[in-house]
XYZ file of C-alpha atoms in Angstrom:
539
model
C -9.682 -0.632 -42.506
C -11.142 0.297 -46.257
C -12.087 3.774 -47.441
C -12.407 6.144 -50.066
C -9.473 8.408 -49.141
C -6.279 9.270 -51.006
C -4.530 11.737 -48.622
C -2.256 12.595 -50.888
C -4.461 13.061 -54.184
C -4.767 16.671 -55.643
C -8.279 16.289 -55.403
C -8.577 16.180 -51.290
C -6.097 19.528 -51.585
C -8.922 21.036 -53.452
C -11.664 20.107 -51.253
C -9.685 20.961 -47.778
C -9.179 24.621 -49.313
C -12.815 24.701 -50.259
C -14.087 24.036 -46.816
C -11.435 26.379 -44.844
C -12.895 29.382 -47.066
C -16.180 28.260 -46.535
C -15.596 28.395 -42.849
C -13.042 30.785 -42.662
C -16.546 33.163 -41.079
C -17.060 30.565 -38.322
C -13.999 31.331 -37.031
C -14.017 32.755 -33.222
C -12.344 34.666 -31.039
C -10.839 32.123 -28.597
C -12.170 33.034 -24.775
C -9.689 34.596 -22.986
C -11.180 33.433 -19.349
C -10.684 29.660 -21.166
C -10.248 27.119 -18.667
C -7.682 24.471 -18.937
C -8.217 20.354 -20.385
C -7.963 17.559 -18.730
C -4.332 16.708 -20.147
C -4.715 14.367 -22.857
C -2.960 15.708 -25.888
C -5.316 16.946 -28.744
C -4.743 17.396 -32.468
C -6.538 16.873 -36.179
C -5.310 15.369 -39.275
C -6.306 19.254 -41.239
C -3.245 18.141 -44.568
C -0.648 16.489 -44.661
C 1.611 19.837 -46.363
C 2.039 23.456 -44.983
C -1.778 24.049 -45.200
C -2.324 21.439 -42.284
C 0.670 23.462 -39.736
C -1.331 26.986 -41.415
C -4.465 25.493 -40.198
C -3.903 24.578 -36.902
C -4.483 28.318 -34.953
C -7.903 27.911 -36.977
C -9.119 25.091 -35.863
C -8.022 26.830 -32.109
C -9.872 29.278 -32.405
C -12.660 27.715 -33.625
C -13.055 25.550 -30.600
C -12.471 28.730 -28.625
C -9.321 29.282 -27.836
C -8.090 25.235 -26.933
C -4.535 24.201 -27.402
C -3.968 22.347 -29.891
C -0.705 20.182 -28.841
C -0.510 17.251 -31.542
C 0.521 17.534 -35.072
C -0.014 14.847 -37.050
C 1.142 14.017 -41.392
C 2.039 11.522 -43.353
C 4.796 10.304 -45.487
C 3.812 9.313 -49.388
C 4.594 5.592 -49.134
C 4.927 5.628 -53.478
C 8.343 5.928 -53.532
C 11.265 5.111 -51.002
C 12.369 8.848 -51.611
C 9.076 10.101 -49.815
C 9.459 6.877 -46.995
C 13.482 8.502 -46.728
C 12.185 11.495 -45.326
C 13.373 13.180 -48.576
C 10.389 15.624 -48.552
C 9.828 19.345 -48.308
C 7.011 19.930 -45.702
C 8.710 18.275 -42.838
C 11.045 20.961 -42.875
C 7.638 23.199 -41.833
C 6.043 20.363 -39.039
C 9.511 21.096 -37.693
C 9.154 24.185 -37.330
C 5.932 23.919 -35.723
C 7.196 21.564 -33.336
C 9.844 23.572 -31.848
C 7.801 26.354 -31.259
C 6.871 24.772 -28.376
C 8.038 22.441 -25.959
C 5.113 20.827 -25.257
C 3.498 19.879 -28.408
C 3.628 16.662 -30.306
C 4.562 15.370 -33.621
C 3.014 12.258 -35.074
C 4.411 10.921 -38.624
C 2.679 7.510 -40.251
C 5.995 6.025 -41.789
C 4.966 3.715 -44.478
C 6.951 0.199 -44.503
C 6.890 -0.228 -48.100
C 7.287 1.181 -51.833
C 4.247 1.261 -53.656
C 2.162 1.221 -50.324
C -1.561 1.898 -52.038
C -1.430 0.655 -55.545
C -3.237 -3.402 -54.082
C 0.181 -5.379 -54.571
C -1.326 -9.202 -53.959
C -0.243 -11.458 -51.044
C 1.567 -13.412 -52.876
C 3.796 -10.192 -53.634
C 3.363 -8.702 -50.383
C 5.235 -11.632 -49.184
C 7.615 -11.245 -50.716
C 8.394 -7.475 -50.208
C 7.978 -8.531 -46.274
C 10.638 -11.638 -46.492
C 13.161 -9.057 -48.112
C 12.387 -6.713 -44.913
C 13.241 -9.066 -42.700
C 16.397 -9.771 -44.665
C 16.928 -6.443 -44.448
C 16.925 -5.251 -47.984
C 14.947 -2.020 -46.899
C 17.375 -0.877 -43.827
C 19.071 2.022 -45.447
C 15.869 3.513 -45.906
C 15.133 3.763 -42.930
C 18.511 4.730 -41.627
C 18.195 8.201 -43.394
C 14.402 8.919 -42.497
C 16.421 8.612 -38.920
C 18.886 10.716 -39.565
C 16.589 13.498 -41.846
C 14.533 13.797 -38.570
C 17.090 13.981 -35.797
C 18.847 16.833 -37.894
C 15.465 18.574 -37.968
C 15.648 18.859 -34.622
C 12.482 16.740 -34.230
C 14.181 13.455 -32.623
C 11.077 12.884 -30.195
C 9.081 12.285 -33.246
C 6.513 9.590 -32.772
C 6.571 7.096 -35.657
C 3.299 4.983 -36.599
C 5.064 2.528 -37.936
C 2.723 0.460 -40.642
C -0.342 1.633 -39.289
C -3.564 -0.788 -39.998
C -1.669 -3.329 -41.034
C -4.738 -5.901 -40.197
C -6.608 -4.957 -43.017
C -6.510 -5.220 -46.978
C -5.784 -1.707 -47.893
C -1.817 -1.054 -47.454
C 0.829 -2.771 -49.146
C 2.784 -2.800 -45.369
C 0.100 -5.332 -44.511
C 0.749 -8.223 -41.885
C -1.325 -11.305 -43.687
C 0.662 -12.125 -46.184
C 3.684 -13.673 -43.586
C 2.771 -12.329 -39.893
C 6.144 -14.309 -38.655
C 8.170 -12.332 -40.859
C 6.318 -8.981 -40.719
C 6.935 -8.799 -37.171
C 11.149 -9.956 -37.858
C 10.472 -6.621 -39.951
C 9.360 -4.345 -38.156
C 11.641 -5.473 -35.190
C 14.729 -4.848 -38.043
C 13.172 -1.396 -39.208
C 12.994 0.115 -35.294
C 16.677 -1.525 -34.210
C 18.034 0.868 -37.378
C 16.361 3.538 -36.900
C 17.427 3.396 -32.911
C 20.893 3.335 -33.890
C 20.644 6.463 -35.060
C 22.873 8.724 -32.465
C 20.563 12.039 -30.877
C 17.390 9.664 -31.609
C 14.243 9.504 -29.176
C 11.297 8.308 -31.294
C 8.661 6.314 -30.148
C 7.561 3.627 -32.153
C 3.399 3.255 -31.933
C 1.909 0.120 -33.308
C -1.909 0.462 -34.617
C -4.187 -1.870 -36.093
C -7.996 -0.866 -37.670
C -10.636 -1.501 -34.930
C -11.915 -5.007 -34.945
C -10.685 -8.328 -37.076
C -10.921 -6.997 -40.059
C -8.108 -9.087 -41.912
C -6.198 -10.819 -39.170
C -6.538 -10.777 -35.552
C -3.966 -7.631 -34.806
C -2.738 -9.247 -31.748
C -0.716 -11.892 -34.623
C 0.636 -9.341 -35.627
C 2.045 -7.630 -32.172
C 6.628 -7.052 -32.379
C 6.801 -7.366 -28.720
C 7.329 -5.431 -26.332
C 10.600 -4.178 -26.554
C 10.155 -2.653 -29.914
C 6.927 -1.101 -29.239
C 6.394 2.406 -27.993
C 2.332 2.849 -27.688
C -0.817 0.688 -28.773
C -2.519 2.888 -30.861
C -6.024 2.116 -32.858
C -7.646 3.812 -35.561
C -11.628 3.956 -35.137
C -14.326 4.937 -37.487
C -17.990 4.785 -37.215
C -18.646 1.899 -38.955
C -18.675 -1.729 -39.325
C -18.076 -3.937 -37.688
C -20.412 -2.769 -35.123
C -23.492 -1.179 -35.519
C -23.475 0.876 -32.396
C -20.987 1.605 -30.139
C -21.541 -0.389 -27.403
C -20.729 -3.216 -29.979
C -17.529 -1.050 -31.347
C -16.494 -1.716 -27.750
C -16.968 -5.094 -27.130
C -16.482 -6.505 -30.021
C -13.792 -9.221 -30.818
C -10.595 -7.074 -31.176
C -12.451 -3.733 -30.319
C -12.080 -1.064 -28.391
C -12.389 -2.726 -24.765
C -9.295 -5.384 -26.334
C -7.367 -2.831 -27.295
C -7.878 -0.993 -24.021
C -6.878 -4.127 -21.826
C -3.589 -5.481 -24.487
C -2.244 -2.473 -23.271
C -2.942 -2.554 -20.215
C -1.742 -6.007 -20.433
C 1.652 -4.765 -21.925
C 2.086 -1.837 -19.909
C 1.903 -0.059 -22.866
C 0.124 3.981 -23.213
C -2.683 4.058 -25.897
C -3.480 6.553 -28.009
C -6.043 6.735 -30.997
C -3.998 8.545 -34.024
C -6.965 8.282 -36.490
C -11.006 8.347 -35.952
C -13.762 9.934 -37.124
C -17.335 9.979 -38.768
C -17.769 6.988 -42.140
C -20.387 5.165 -43.409
C -23.732 6.513 -41.341
C -22.906 10.708 -42.023
C -23.661 13.097 -39.460
C -23.659 11.012 -36.288
C -23.636 13.197 -32.878
C -24.131 10.176 -30.870
C -20.636 8.486 -31.741
C -18.839 11.592 -31.576
C -20.035 12.127 -28.027
C -19.511 8.280 -27.054
C -15.989 8.258 -28.376
C -14.761 11.491 -26.815
C -16.025 10.478 -23.367
C -14.342 7.182 -24.183
C -11.160 9.095 -24.614
C -11.464 11.394 -20.950
C -12.246 8.271 -19.636
C -9.453 6.073 -20.550
C -6.468 9.257 -20.938
C -4.873 7.786 -24.195
C -1.291 9.830 -24.490
C -2.791 11.456 -27.545
C -5.636 11.192 -30.017
C -6.196 13.281 -33.159
C -9.841 13.211 -35.372
C -9.255 12.625 -39.084
C -10.425 16.186 -39.924
C -12.062 16.493 -43.701
C -15.428 14.497 -45.734
C -16.856 12.882 -44.731
C -14.923 12.097 -41.646
C -14.456 15.467 -40.232
C -16.250 18.261 -38.105
C -14.769 20.771 -38.920
C -13.810 21.340 -42.804
C -16.778 19.327 -43.724
C -19.922 20.974 -43.231
C -21.920 17.196 -44.234
C -21.857 16.753 -40.711
C -23.390 19.923 -38.266
C -24.769 18.090 -35.631
C -21.478 16.056 -35.003
C -19.837 18.892 -35.741
C -21.744 20.615 -32.283
C -20.671 17.913 -30.230
C -17.525 18.227 -30.963
C -17.276 22.100 -30.632
C -18.605 21.834 -27.832
C -17.424 18.643 -25.760
C -13.583 20.355 -26.471
C -14.362 24.220 -26.148
C -12.828 25.556 -22.482
C -15.936 25.957 -20.322
C -15.463 30.157 -19.668
C -16.335 31.530 -16.263
C -20.221 32.932 -15.423
C -20.913 36.125 -14.274
C -19.885 36.864 -10.764
C -23.073 36.781 -8.380
C -22.252 38.152 -5.389
C -23.780 36.289 -2.551
C -25.990 38.056 -0.352
C -25.275 39.382 2.539
C -27.841 37.615 5.512
C -27.797 38.960 8.568
C -27.558 36.478 11.734
C -29.246 37.077 14.426
C -27.287 37.381 17.932
C -28.621 35.030 20.124
C -27.277 35.683 23.627
C -26.118 32.160 24.837
C -24.614 32.734 28.489
C -21.201 31.741 28.136
C -20.079 29.505 31.393
C -17.415 30.034 33.430
C -15.165 27.357 33.619
C -12.344 27.787 36.110
C -9.115 27.564 34.761
C -7.107 24.471 36.619
C -3.909 25.788 38.432
C -1.174 23.720 36.234
C 2.001 23.706 38.799
C 4.292 25.290 36.739
C 7.817 22.467 37.693
C 10.388 23.791 39.000
C 13.617 23.105 37.027
C 16.785 23.747 38.755
C 18.536 25.924 36.938
C 22.432 24.205 37.116
C 24.942 26.210 38.711
C 27.186 26.499 36.724
C 31.212 27.686 38.524
C 32.344 30.863 37.322
C 36.377 30.055 37.457
C 38.024 32.502 39.773
C 40.822 34.080 38.055
C 43.104 35.531 40.423
C 44.050 38.834 39.922
C 47.925 39.049 39.981
C 48.986 41.326 43.398
C 50.806 44.677 41.581
C 52.753 46.323 44.987
C 52.143 49.596 44.872
C 55.361 51.606 45.862
C 55.567 53.015 49.121
C 56.963 56.405 49.411
C 57.797 57.518 52.412
C 56.042 60.921 53.816
C 58.522 62.715 55.675
C 57.196 63.402 59.462
C 56.918 67.164 60.381
C 57.072 67.179 63.996
C 55.851 69.597 65.332
C 58.364 70.276 68.228
C 57.057 70.568 71.863
C 57.943 73.344 73.670
C 57.940 72.846 77.136
C 58.335 75.833 79.844
C 61.910 75.147 81.679
C 61.294 75.872 85.279
C 64.483 77.727 85.655
C 65.967 77.711 89.591
C 67.171 80.841 90.090
C 70.856 80.388 91.158
C 72.395 81.525 94.530
C 75.263 83.485 94.050
C 77.292 84.152 97.310
C 78.443 87.359 96.152
C 78.054 89.383 94.344
C 74.012 89.961 94.429
C 73.452 89.248 90.575
C 69.511 90.166 89.730
C 67.603 86.951 88.625
C 68.177 87.417 84.898
C 64.485 87.243 82.590
C 64.962 83.879 80.146
C 63.318 84.706 77.189
C 61.181 82.740 76.024
C 61.727 81.160 72.716
C 59.466 82.178 70.322
C 58.041 79.095 68.921
C 57.837 79.289 64.896
C 55.851 77.341 62.237
C 57.786 74.389 60.974
C 59.402 75.651 57.928
C 58.320 73.467 54.853
C 60.619 71.631 53.311
C 62.519 73.510 50.396
C 60.991 72.956 46.840
C 63.408 70.970 44.450
C 64.206 73.886 42.542
C 67.809 74.662 42.867
C 68.437 77.639 45.266
C 69.992 80.543 43.684
C 73.585 81.176 45.596
C 73.336 83.799 48.211
C 75.855 85.809 49.128
C 76.129 86.285 52.598
C 76.298 90.074 54.136
C 78.845 90.695 56.529
C 76.800 90.973 60.375
C 77.351 94.837 61.869
C 79.887 94.173 64.947
C 77.668 94.104 68.217
C 78.811 97.710 70.791
C 78.893 94.936 73.089
C 81.276 92.750 71.249
C 83.293 94.749 69.104
C 84.661 91.545 66.928
C 82.017 91.027 64.372
C 80.464 87.445 64.216
C 81.360 84.815 60.852
C 78.909 85.220 58.622
C 76.426 82.353 58.570
C 76.769 80.174 55.088
C 73.751 79.972 53.721
C 72.377 75.860 54.477
C 71.825 74.175 58.062
C 74.173 75.409 60.812
C 73.955 74.373 63.925
C 71.928 76.582 66.176
C 72.598 77.379 69.708
C 70.888 75.456 72.241
C 67.176 75.779 71.634
C 64.101 73.922 72.397
C 62.866 73.354 69.055
C 64.300 71.025 66.732
C 66.386 72.474 64.268
C 65.591 71.961 61.097
C 67.827 73.337 57.576
C 67.122 76.569 56.834
C 68.725 79.161 55.484
C 69.526 80.580 58.883
C 69.110 79.212 62.012
C 68.229 81.629 64.662
C 70.240 81.541 67.553
C 70.362 82.476 71.264
C 71.489 85.818 70.152
C 69.472 86.996 68.166
C 71.758 88.461 64.950
C 70.728 91.138 62.083
C 68.423 89.619 59.671
C 70.649 88.591 56.474
C 69.624 90.424 53.566
C 70.603 88.667 50.463
C 72.040 91.101 48.253
C 72.776 90.886 44.323
C 75.501 92.758 44.546
C 78.815 91.782 45.242
C 79.535 91.616 49.202
C 82.720 93.854 50.388
C 85.777 92.644 51.953
C 85.263 91.277 55.454
C 86.647 93.368 58.703
C 89.865 91.205 59.859
C 87.991 89.746 63.134
C 89.331 90.420 66.829
C 90.930 88.166 69.218
C 87.755 86.756 70.982
C 87.073 86.244 73.965
C 86.723 83.579 76.202
C 82.914 82.340 75.641
C 81.127 79.777 77.275
C 81.000 76.592 76.663
C 77.841 75.633 74.373
C 76.317 72.128 75.638
C 75.894 69.660 72.677
C 72.916 69.129 70.668
C 70.384 67.527 72.495
C 71.619 67.717 75.375
C 69.371 67.897 78.306
C 70.986 70.513 79.856
C 70.220 74.375 79.418
C 72.364 76.892 79.885
C 71.291 80.583 80.633
C 73.863 83.186 79.185
C 74.785 86.009 82.303
C 74.967 89.441 81.666
C 77.395 91.336 84.009
C 77.061 94.066 82.708
C 79.010 95.871 79.654
C 82.545 96.719 82.018
C 82.314 93.163 83.610
C 82.161 91.258 80.491
C 84.718 92.827 79.300
C 86.540 91.223 82.075
C 85.396 87.911 82.706
C 83.872 87.256 79.101
C 80.556 86.313 78.476
C 79.269 83.485 81.627
C 76.235 81.305 81.610
C 74.384 79.171 84.274
C 73.376 75.584 83.341
C 70.517 73.119 84.752
C 70.694 69.756 84.094
C 67.179 68.853 82.931
C 66.051 65.185 82.289
C 63.482 65.532 79.154
C 64.295 61.840 78.410
C 62.101 59.401 76.639
C 60.274 58.163 79.910
C 59.419 62.067 81.215
C 56.591 62.409 78.528
C 58.024 65.974 77.175
C 60.817 64.243 74.803
C 59.482 65.370 71.676
C 62.031 62.741 69.127
């Protein structure tokens, strides 16, 4: 649309600078308790170069700390060098964009040099056909490489904006068919550059203007966003007329929805009707209702609201609408005591729900047989206690001579001698037995160890000295070497001893010293049945 603005003119720079100085005192500190916005990326065109970058934080403070997420500028279209991106201010915008991943960089790109030189339609048609043939491909390839090298490969490219008007050399009406071919060719060339992630925004001006903008649409494959530049000017006296007019705001929304594209408002603001707060209010409501990908107000006079002091009412509406609402003071809620009304609680018996008995499965325990370890049987030697019966010794009838009945001594019952311990015994040296006064012959010393003893009622045990019916003198072991034994005399006849464990008992007869020397030792033997069946046999 036609309007008196030259974005790169030096006079505009001076006006913007004066506006910034005039509004510096109005900067407000951001509210620390600001609330979040609706999520729509918002920005403003503040200047094409470094000044535009520097003013963004001031605009944010003026809006109470609202985040300015969109940085918007234009490439100069007077020469191909500018369209190729060979301008220093791109570096400033790239640094701003890279400082926060949530930011968006929007760049308007002309499609022809001498873009604002009022080139006639015939010559514009020739330029369009040259672009459709590929004569200008190299310029756009260099631009794409430049943006990728600066680290902004996701730049939103507003290519050939307001193509349905009469202002710019890249307008569509002189040759709509080839213009669409030319657009598609530029998009293909820039998308072919490695690393690019560009989004291409097709943005006509609102209304019919020189041609209905849908006739210039190049196709869904080469368009990512469908935008619209909309200022407060004819056609459309009121905002409602701007919505419903042919190719107006409603047509824009419907067309984008039909092609499943996001919408945008790269340029909007006041124009022709001066300070118009109602237009600003309605436009902001429209944006909130239709949720564009982004919107940027053109903020210099006569279009702006922050750097242009001639629109104070519109400025107030804009600021009030976009300043985040700070939470109000916390008012404590008065505590109103609730009266306690006793309510009888009915006693509801709890139904007894029988618990189902779930049988527990019996898991058989595996029987692991315990191996029987045989216990060695150590035989304990039975030491029998000998039962010494009192023998009934009949008095033998001796016809001649009259012999007095001998007194049979009851052999003493000795306690069983415990078995010797396994300690090796010291060898005992037998001591010669002194000769008895009755028998001149000394007894042969009894060796240490078990010796068959005279008949006795007790069972002999291995013992160092077994008792004899004739009790010899006790054998006393002596550590000294024994004396040589005397030569034994000729033995007298001895009574024959019965064998061990015999049932015959023999009692020696004492005839006196002088008779014993004549007849020798005699004994009377009596056989007594002490067999196993008699009940007296101890063995």
